[in-house]
CSV table of N, CA, C and O in Angstrom, one decimal:
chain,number,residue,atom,x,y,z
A,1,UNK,N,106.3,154.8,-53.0
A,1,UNK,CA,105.9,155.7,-52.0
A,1,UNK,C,106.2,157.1,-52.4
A,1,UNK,O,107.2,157.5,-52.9
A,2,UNK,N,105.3,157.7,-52.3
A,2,UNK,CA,105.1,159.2,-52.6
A,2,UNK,C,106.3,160.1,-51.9
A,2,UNK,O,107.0,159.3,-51.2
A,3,UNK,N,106.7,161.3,-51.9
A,3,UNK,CA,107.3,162.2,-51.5
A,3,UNK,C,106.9,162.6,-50.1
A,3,UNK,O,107.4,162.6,-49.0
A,4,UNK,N,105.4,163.0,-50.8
A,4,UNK,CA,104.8,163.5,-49.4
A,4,UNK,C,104.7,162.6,-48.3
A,4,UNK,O,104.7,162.9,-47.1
A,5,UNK,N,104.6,161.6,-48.7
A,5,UNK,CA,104.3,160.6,-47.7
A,5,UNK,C,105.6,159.8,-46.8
A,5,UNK,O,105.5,159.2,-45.7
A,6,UNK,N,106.7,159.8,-47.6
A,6,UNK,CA,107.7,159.4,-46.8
A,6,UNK,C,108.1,160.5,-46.4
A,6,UNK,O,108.9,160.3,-45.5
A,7,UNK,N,107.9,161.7,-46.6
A,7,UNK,CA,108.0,162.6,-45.8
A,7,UNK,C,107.6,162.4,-44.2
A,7,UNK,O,108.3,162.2,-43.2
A,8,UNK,N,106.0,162.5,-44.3
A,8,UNK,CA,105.6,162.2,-43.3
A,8,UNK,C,106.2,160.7,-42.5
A,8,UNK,O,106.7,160.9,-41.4
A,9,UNK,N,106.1,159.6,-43.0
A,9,UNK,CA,106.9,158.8,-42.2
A,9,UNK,C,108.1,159.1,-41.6
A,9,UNK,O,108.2,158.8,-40.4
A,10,UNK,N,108.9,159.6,-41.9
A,10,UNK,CA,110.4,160.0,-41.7
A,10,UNK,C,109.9,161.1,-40.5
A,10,UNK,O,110.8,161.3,-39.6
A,11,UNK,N,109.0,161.7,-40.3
A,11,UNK,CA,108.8,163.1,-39.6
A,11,UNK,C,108.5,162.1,-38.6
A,11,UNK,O,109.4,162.1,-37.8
A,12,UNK,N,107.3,160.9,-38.3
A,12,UNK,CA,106.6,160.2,-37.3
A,12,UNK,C,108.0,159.4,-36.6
A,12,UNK,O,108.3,159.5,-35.4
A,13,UNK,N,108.5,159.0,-37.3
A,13,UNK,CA,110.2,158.4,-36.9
A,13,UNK,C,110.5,159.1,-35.7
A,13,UNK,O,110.6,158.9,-34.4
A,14,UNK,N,110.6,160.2,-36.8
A,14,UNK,CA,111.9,161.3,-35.6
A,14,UNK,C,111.6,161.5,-34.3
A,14,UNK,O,112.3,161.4,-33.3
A,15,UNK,N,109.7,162.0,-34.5
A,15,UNK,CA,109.3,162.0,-33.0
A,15,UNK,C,109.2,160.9,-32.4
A,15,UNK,O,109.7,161.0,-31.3
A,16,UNK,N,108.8,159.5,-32.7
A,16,UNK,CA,108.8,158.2,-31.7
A,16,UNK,C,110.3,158.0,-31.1
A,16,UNK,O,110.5,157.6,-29.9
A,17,UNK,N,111.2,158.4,-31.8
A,17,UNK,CA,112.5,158.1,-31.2
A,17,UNK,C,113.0,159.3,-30.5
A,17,UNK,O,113.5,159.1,-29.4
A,18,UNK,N,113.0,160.6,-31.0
A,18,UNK,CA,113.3,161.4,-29.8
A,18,UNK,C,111.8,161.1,-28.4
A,18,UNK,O,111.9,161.6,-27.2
A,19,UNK,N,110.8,160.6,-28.7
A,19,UNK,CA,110.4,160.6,-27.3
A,19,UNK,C,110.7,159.0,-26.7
A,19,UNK,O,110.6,158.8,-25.4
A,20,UNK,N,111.0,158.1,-27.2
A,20,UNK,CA,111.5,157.2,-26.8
A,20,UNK,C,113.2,157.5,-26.1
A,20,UNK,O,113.6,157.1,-25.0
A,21,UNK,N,113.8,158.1,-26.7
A,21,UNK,CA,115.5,158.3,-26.3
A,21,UNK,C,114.8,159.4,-24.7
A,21,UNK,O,115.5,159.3,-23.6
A,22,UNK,N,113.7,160.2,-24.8
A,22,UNK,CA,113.3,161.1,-24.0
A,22,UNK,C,112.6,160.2,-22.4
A,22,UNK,O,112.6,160.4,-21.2
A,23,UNK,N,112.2,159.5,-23.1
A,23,UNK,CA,111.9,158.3,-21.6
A,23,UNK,C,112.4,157.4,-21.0
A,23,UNK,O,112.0,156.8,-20.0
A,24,UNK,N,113.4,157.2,-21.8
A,24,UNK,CA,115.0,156.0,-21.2
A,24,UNK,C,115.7,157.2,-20.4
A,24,UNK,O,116.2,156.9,-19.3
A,25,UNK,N,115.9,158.7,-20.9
A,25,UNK,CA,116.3,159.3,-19.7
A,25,UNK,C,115.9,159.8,-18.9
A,25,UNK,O,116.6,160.2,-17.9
A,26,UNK,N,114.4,159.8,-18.9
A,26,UNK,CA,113.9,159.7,-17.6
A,26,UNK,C,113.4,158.9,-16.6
A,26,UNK,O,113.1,159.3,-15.4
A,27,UNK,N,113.2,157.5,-17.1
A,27,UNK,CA,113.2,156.3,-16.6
A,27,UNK,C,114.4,155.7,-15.8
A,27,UNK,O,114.4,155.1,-14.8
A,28,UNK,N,115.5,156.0,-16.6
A,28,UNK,CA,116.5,155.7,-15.9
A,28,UNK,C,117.6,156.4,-15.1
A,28,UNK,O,118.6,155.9,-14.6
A,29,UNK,N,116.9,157.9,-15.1
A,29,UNK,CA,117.4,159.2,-14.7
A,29,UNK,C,119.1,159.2,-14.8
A,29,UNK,O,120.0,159.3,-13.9
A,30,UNK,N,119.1,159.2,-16.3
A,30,UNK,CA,120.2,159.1,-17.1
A,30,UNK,C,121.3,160.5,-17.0
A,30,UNK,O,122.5,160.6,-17.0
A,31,UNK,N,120.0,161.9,-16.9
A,31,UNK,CA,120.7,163.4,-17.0
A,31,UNK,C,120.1,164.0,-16.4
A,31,UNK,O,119.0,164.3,-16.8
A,32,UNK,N,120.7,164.6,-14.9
A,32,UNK,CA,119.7,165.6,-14.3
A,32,UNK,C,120.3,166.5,-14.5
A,32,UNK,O,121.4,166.6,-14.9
A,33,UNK,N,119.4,167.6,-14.0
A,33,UNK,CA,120.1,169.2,-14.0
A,33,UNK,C,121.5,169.8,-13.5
A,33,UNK,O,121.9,169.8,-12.3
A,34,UNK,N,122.4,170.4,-15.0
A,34,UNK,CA,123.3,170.9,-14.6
A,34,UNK,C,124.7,169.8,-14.4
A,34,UNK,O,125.7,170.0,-13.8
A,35,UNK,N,124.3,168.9,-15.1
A,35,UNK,CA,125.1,167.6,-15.6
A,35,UNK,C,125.8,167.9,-16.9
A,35,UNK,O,125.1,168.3,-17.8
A,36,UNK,N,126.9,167.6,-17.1
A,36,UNK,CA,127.8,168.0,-18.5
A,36,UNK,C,127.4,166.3,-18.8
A,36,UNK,O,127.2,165.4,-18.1
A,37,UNK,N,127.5,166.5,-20.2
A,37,UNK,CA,127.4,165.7,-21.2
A,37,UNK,C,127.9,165.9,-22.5
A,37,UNK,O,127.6,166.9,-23.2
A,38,UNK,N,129.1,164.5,-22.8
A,38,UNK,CA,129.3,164.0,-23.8
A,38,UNK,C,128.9,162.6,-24.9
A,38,UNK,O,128.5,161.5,-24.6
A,39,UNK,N,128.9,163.3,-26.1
A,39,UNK,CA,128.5,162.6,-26.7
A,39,UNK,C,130.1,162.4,-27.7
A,39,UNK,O,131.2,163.0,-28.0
A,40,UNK,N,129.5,161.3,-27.8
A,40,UNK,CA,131.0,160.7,-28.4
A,40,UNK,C,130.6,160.0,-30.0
A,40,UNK,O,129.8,159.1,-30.2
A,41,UNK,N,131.3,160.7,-30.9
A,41,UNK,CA,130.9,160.5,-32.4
A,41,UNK,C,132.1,159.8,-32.9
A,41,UNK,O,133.2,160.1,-32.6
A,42,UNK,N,131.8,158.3,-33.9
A,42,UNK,CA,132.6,157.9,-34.7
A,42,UNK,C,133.0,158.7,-36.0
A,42,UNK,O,134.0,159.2,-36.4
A,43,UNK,N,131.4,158.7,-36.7
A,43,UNK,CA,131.2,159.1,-37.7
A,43,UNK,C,130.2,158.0,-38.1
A,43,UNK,O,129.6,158.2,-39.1
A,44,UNK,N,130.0,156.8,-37.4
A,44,UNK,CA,128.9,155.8,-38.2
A,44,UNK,C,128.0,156.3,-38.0
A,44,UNK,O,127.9,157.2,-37.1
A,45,UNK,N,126.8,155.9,-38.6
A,45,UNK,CA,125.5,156.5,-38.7
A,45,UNK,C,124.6,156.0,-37.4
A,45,UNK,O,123.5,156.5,-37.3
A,46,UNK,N,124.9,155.3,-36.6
A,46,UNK,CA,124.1,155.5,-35.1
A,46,UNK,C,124.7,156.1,-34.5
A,46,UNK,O,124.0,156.6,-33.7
A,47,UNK,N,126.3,156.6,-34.5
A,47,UNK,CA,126.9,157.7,-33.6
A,47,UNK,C,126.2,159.2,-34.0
A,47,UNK,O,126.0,160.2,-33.3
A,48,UNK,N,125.8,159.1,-35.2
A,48,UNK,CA,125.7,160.7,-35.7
A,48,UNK,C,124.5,160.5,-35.4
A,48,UNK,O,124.1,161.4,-34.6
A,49,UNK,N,123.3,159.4,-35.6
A,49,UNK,CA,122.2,159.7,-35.1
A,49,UNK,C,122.0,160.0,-33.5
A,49,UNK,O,121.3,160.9,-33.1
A,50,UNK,N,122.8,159.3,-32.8
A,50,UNK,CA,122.7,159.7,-31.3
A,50,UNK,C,122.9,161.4,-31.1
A,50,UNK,O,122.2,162.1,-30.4
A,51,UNK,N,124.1,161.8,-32.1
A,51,UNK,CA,124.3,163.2,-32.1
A,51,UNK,C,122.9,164.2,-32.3
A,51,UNK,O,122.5,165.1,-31.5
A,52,UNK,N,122.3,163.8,-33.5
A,52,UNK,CA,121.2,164.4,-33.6
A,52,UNK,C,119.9,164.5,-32.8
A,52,UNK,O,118.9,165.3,-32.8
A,53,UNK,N,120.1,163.4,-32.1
A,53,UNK,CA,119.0,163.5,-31.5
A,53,UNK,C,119.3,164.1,-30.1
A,53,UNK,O,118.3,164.3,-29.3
A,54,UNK,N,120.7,164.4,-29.5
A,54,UNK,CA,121.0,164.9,-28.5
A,54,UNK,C,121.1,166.7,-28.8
A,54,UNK,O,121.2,167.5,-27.9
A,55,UNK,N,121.0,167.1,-29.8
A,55,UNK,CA,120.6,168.3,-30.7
A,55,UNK,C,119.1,168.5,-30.2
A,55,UNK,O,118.9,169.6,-29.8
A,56,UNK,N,118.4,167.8,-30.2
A,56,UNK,CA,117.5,168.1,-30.7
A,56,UNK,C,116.3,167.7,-28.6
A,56,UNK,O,115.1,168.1,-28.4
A,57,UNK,N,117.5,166.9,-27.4
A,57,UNK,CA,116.9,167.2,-26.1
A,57,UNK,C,117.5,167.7,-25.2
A,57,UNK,O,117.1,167.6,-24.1
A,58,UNK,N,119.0,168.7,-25.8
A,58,UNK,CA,119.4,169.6,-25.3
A,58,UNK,C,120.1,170.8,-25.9
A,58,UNK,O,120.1,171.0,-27.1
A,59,UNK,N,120.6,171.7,-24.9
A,59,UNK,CA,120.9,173.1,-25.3
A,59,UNK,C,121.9,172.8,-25.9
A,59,UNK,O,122.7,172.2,-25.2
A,60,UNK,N,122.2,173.0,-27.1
A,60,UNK,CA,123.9,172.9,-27.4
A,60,UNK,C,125.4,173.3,-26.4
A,60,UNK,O,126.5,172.7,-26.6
A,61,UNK,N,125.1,174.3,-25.3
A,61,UNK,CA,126.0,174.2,-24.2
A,61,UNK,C,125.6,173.1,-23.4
A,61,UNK,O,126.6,172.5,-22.9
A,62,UNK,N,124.4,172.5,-22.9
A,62,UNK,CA,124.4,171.3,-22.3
A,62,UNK,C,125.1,170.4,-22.7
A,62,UNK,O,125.0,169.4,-22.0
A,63,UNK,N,126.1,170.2,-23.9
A,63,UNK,CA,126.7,168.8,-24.2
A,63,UNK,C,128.2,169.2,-24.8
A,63,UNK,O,128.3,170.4,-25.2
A,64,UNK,N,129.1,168.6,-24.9
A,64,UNK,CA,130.2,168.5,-25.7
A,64,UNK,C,130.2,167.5,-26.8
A,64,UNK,O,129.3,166.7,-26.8
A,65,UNK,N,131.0,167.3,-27.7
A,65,UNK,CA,130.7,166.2,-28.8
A,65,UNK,C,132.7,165.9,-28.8
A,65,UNK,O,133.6,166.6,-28.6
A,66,UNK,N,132.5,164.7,-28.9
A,66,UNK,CA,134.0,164.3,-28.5
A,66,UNK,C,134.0,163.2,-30.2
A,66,UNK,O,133.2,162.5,-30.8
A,67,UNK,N,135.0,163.7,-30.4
A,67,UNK,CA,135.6,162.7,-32.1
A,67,UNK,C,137.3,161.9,-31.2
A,67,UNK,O,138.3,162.5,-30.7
A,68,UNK,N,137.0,160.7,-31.4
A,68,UNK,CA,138.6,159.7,-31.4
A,68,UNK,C,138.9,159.4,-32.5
A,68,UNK,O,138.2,158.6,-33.1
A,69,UNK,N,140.6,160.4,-33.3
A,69,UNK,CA,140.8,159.7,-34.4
A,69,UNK,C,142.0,158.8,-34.0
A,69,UNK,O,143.0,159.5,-33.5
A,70,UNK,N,142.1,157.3,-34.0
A,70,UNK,CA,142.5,156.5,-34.2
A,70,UNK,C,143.2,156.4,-35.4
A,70,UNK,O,143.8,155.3,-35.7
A,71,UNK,N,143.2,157.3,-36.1
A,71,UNK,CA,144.5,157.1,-37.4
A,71,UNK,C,144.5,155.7,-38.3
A,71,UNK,O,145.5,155.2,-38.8
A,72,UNK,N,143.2,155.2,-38.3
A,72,UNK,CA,142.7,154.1,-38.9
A,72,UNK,C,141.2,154.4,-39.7
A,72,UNK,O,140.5,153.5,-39.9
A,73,UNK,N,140.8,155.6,-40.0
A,73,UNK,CA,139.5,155.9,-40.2
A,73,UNK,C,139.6,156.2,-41.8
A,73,UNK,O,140.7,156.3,-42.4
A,74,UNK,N,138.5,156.4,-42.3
A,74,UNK,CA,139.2,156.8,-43.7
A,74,UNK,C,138.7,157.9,-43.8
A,74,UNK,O,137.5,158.2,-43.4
A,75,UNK,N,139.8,159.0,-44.6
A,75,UNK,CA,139.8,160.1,-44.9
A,75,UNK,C,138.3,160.7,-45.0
A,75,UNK,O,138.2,161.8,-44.5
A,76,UNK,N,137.4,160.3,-45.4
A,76,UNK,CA,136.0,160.7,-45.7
A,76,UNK,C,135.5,160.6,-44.6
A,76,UNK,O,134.9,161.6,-44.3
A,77,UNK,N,135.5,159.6,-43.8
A,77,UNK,CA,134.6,159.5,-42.2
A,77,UNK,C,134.9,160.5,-41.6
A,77,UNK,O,134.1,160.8,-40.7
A,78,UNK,N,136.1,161.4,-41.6
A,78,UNK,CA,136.9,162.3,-40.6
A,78,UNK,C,136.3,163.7,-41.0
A,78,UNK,O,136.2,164.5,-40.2
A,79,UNK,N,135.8,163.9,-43.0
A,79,UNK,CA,135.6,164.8,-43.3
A,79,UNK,C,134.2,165.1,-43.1
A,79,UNK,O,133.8,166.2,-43.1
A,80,UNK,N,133.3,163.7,-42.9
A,80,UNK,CA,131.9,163.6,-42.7
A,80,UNK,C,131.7,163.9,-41.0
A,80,UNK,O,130.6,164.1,-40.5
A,81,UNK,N,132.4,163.8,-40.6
A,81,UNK,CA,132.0,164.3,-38.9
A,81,UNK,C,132.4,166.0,-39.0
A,81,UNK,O,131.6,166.9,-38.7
A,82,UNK,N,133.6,166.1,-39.4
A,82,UNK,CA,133.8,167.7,-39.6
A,82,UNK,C,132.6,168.7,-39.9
A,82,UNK,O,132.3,169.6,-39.3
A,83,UNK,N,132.1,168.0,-41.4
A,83,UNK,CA,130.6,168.9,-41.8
A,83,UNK,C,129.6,168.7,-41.3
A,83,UNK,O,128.7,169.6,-41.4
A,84,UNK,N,129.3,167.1,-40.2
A,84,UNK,CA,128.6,167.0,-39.6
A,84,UNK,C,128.5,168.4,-38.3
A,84,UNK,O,127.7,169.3,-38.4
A,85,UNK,N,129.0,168.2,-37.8
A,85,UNK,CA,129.3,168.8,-36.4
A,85,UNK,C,129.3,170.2,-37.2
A,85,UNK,O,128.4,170.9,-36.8
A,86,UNK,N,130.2,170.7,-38.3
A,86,UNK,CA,129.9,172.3,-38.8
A,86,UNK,C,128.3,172.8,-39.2
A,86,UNK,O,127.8,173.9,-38.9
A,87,UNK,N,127.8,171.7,-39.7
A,87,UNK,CA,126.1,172.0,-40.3
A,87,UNK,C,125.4,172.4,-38.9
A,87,UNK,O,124.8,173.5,-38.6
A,88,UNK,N,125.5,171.1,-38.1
A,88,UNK,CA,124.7,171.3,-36.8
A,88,UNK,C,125.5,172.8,-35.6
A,88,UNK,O,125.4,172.6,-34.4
A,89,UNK,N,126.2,173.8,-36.0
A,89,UNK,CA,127.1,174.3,-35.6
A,89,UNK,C,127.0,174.1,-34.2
A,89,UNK,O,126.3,174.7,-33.4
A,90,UNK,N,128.0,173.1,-33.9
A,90,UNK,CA,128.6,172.8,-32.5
A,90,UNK,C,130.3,173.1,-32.6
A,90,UNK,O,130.9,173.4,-31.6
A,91,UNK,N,130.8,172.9,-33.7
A,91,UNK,CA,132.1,173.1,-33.5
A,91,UNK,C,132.7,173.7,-32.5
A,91,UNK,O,133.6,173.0,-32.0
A,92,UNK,N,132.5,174.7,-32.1
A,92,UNK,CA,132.9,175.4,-30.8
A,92,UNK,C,132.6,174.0,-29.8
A,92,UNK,O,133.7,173.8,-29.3
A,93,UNK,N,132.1,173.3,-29.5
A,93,UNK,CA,131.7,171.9,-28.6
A,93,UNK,C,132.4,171.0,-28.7
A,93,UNK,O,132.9,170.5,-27.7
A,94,UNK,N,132.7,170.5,-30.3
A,94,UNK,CA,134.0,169.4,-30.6
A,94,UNK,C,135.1,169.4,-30.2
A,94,UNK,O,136.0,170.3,-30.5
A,95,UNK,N,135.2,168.1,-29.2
A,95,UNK,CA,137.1,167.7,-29.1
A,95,UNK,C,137.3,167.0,-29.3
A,95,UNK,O,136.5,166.1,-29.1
A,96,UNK,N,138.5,166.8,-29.7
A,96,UNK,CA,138.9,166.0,-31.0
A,96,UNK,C,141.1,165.2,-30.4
A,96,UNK,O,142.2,165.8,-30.3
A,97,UNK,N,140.4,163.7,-30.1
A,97,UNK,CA,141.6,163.1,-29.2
A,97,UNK,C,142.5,162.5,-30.5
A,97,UNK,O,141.9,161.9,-31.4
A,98,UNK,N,143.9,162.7,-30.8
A,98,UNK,CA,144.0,161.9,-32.0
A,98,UNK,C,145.2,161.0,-30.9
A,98,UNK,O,146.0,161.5,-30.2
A,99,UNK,N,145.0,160.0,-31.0
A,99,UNK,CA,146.0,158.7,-31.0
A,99,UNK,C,146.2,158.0,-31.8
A,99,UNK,O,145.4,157.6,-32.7
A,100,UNK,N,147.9,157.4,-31.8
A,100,UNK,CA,148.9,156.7,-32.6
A,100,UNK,C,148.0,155.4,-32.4
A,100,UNK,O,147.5,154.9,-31.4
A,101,UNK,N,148.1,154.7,-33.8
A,101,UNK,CA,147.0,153.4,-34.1
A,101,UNK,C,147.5,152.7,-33.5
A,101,UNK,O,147.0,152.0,-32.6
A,102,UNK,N,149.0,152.6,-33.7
A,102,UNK,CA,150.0,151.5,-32.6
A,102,UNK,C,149.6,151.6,-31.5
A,102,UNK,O,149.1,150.6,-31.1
A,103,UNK,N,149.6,152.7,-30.7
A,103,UNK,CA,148.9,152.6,-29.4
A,103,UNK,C,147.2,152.1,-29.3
A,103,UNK,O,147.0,151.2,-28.5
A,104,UNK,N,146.3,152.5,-29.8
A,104,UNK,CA,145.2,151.9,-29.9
A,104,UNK,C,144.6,150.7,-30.0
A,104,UNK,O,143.5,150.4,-29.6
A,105,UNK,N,145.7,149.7,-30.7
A,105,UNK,CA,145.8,148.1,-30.4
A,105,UNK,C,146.3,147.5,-29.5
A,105,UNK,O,146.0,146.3,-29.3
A,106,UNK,N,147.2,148.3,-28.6
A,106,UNK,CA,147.8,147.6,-27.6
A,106,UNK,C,147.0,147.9,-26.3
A,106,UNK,O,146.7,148.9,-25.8
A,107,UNK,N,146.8,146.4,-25.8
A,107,UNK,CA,146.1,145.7,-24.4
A,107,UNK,C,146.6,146.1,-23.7
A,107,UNK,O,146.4,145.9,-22.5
């Protein structure tokens, strides 16, 4: 496959799914006006996609972005949300809970 052309695929993607994520919230009147919203990032790649696509159907002050380090993550996942969240500049938006792993396993 061509450049150009997975280009274009990857473009057709983006819109079916931001209008699909765009009609589950209004179908199920998920966010109305003047509602705070968090989005909550691991670092795996459907959390960062949910991220982006919440970039991309609201104001950046419409949302907060919340990181849980569990003190079980590896060093790189923690660095990959950091540049994540710096590129898309939300930083000012990110909070960031750190809990003791001991505590995080216990029922």
């Amino acid at each position: 496959m061509n450049a150009e052309r997975l280009a274009r695929e990857r473009n057709k993607l983006h819109k079916r799914l931001r209008r699909q994520v765009g009609q589950a919230i209004a179908d199920y009147d998920m966010i109305r006006a003047g509602d705070r919203v968090m989005v909550c990032v691991s670092g795996g790649k459907d959390s960062l996609a949910v991220l982006l696509l919440a970039t991309k159907a609201c104001s950046p002050d419409g949302f907060h972005v919340m990181f849980v380090d569990t003190g079980i993550e590896f060093p790189e996942t923690i660095r990959n949300v950091y540049a994540t969240i710096s590129t898309l500049g939300l930083t000012s938006r990110l909070l960031v809970k750190k809990v003791d792993k001991d505590q995080f396993f216990r029922v």
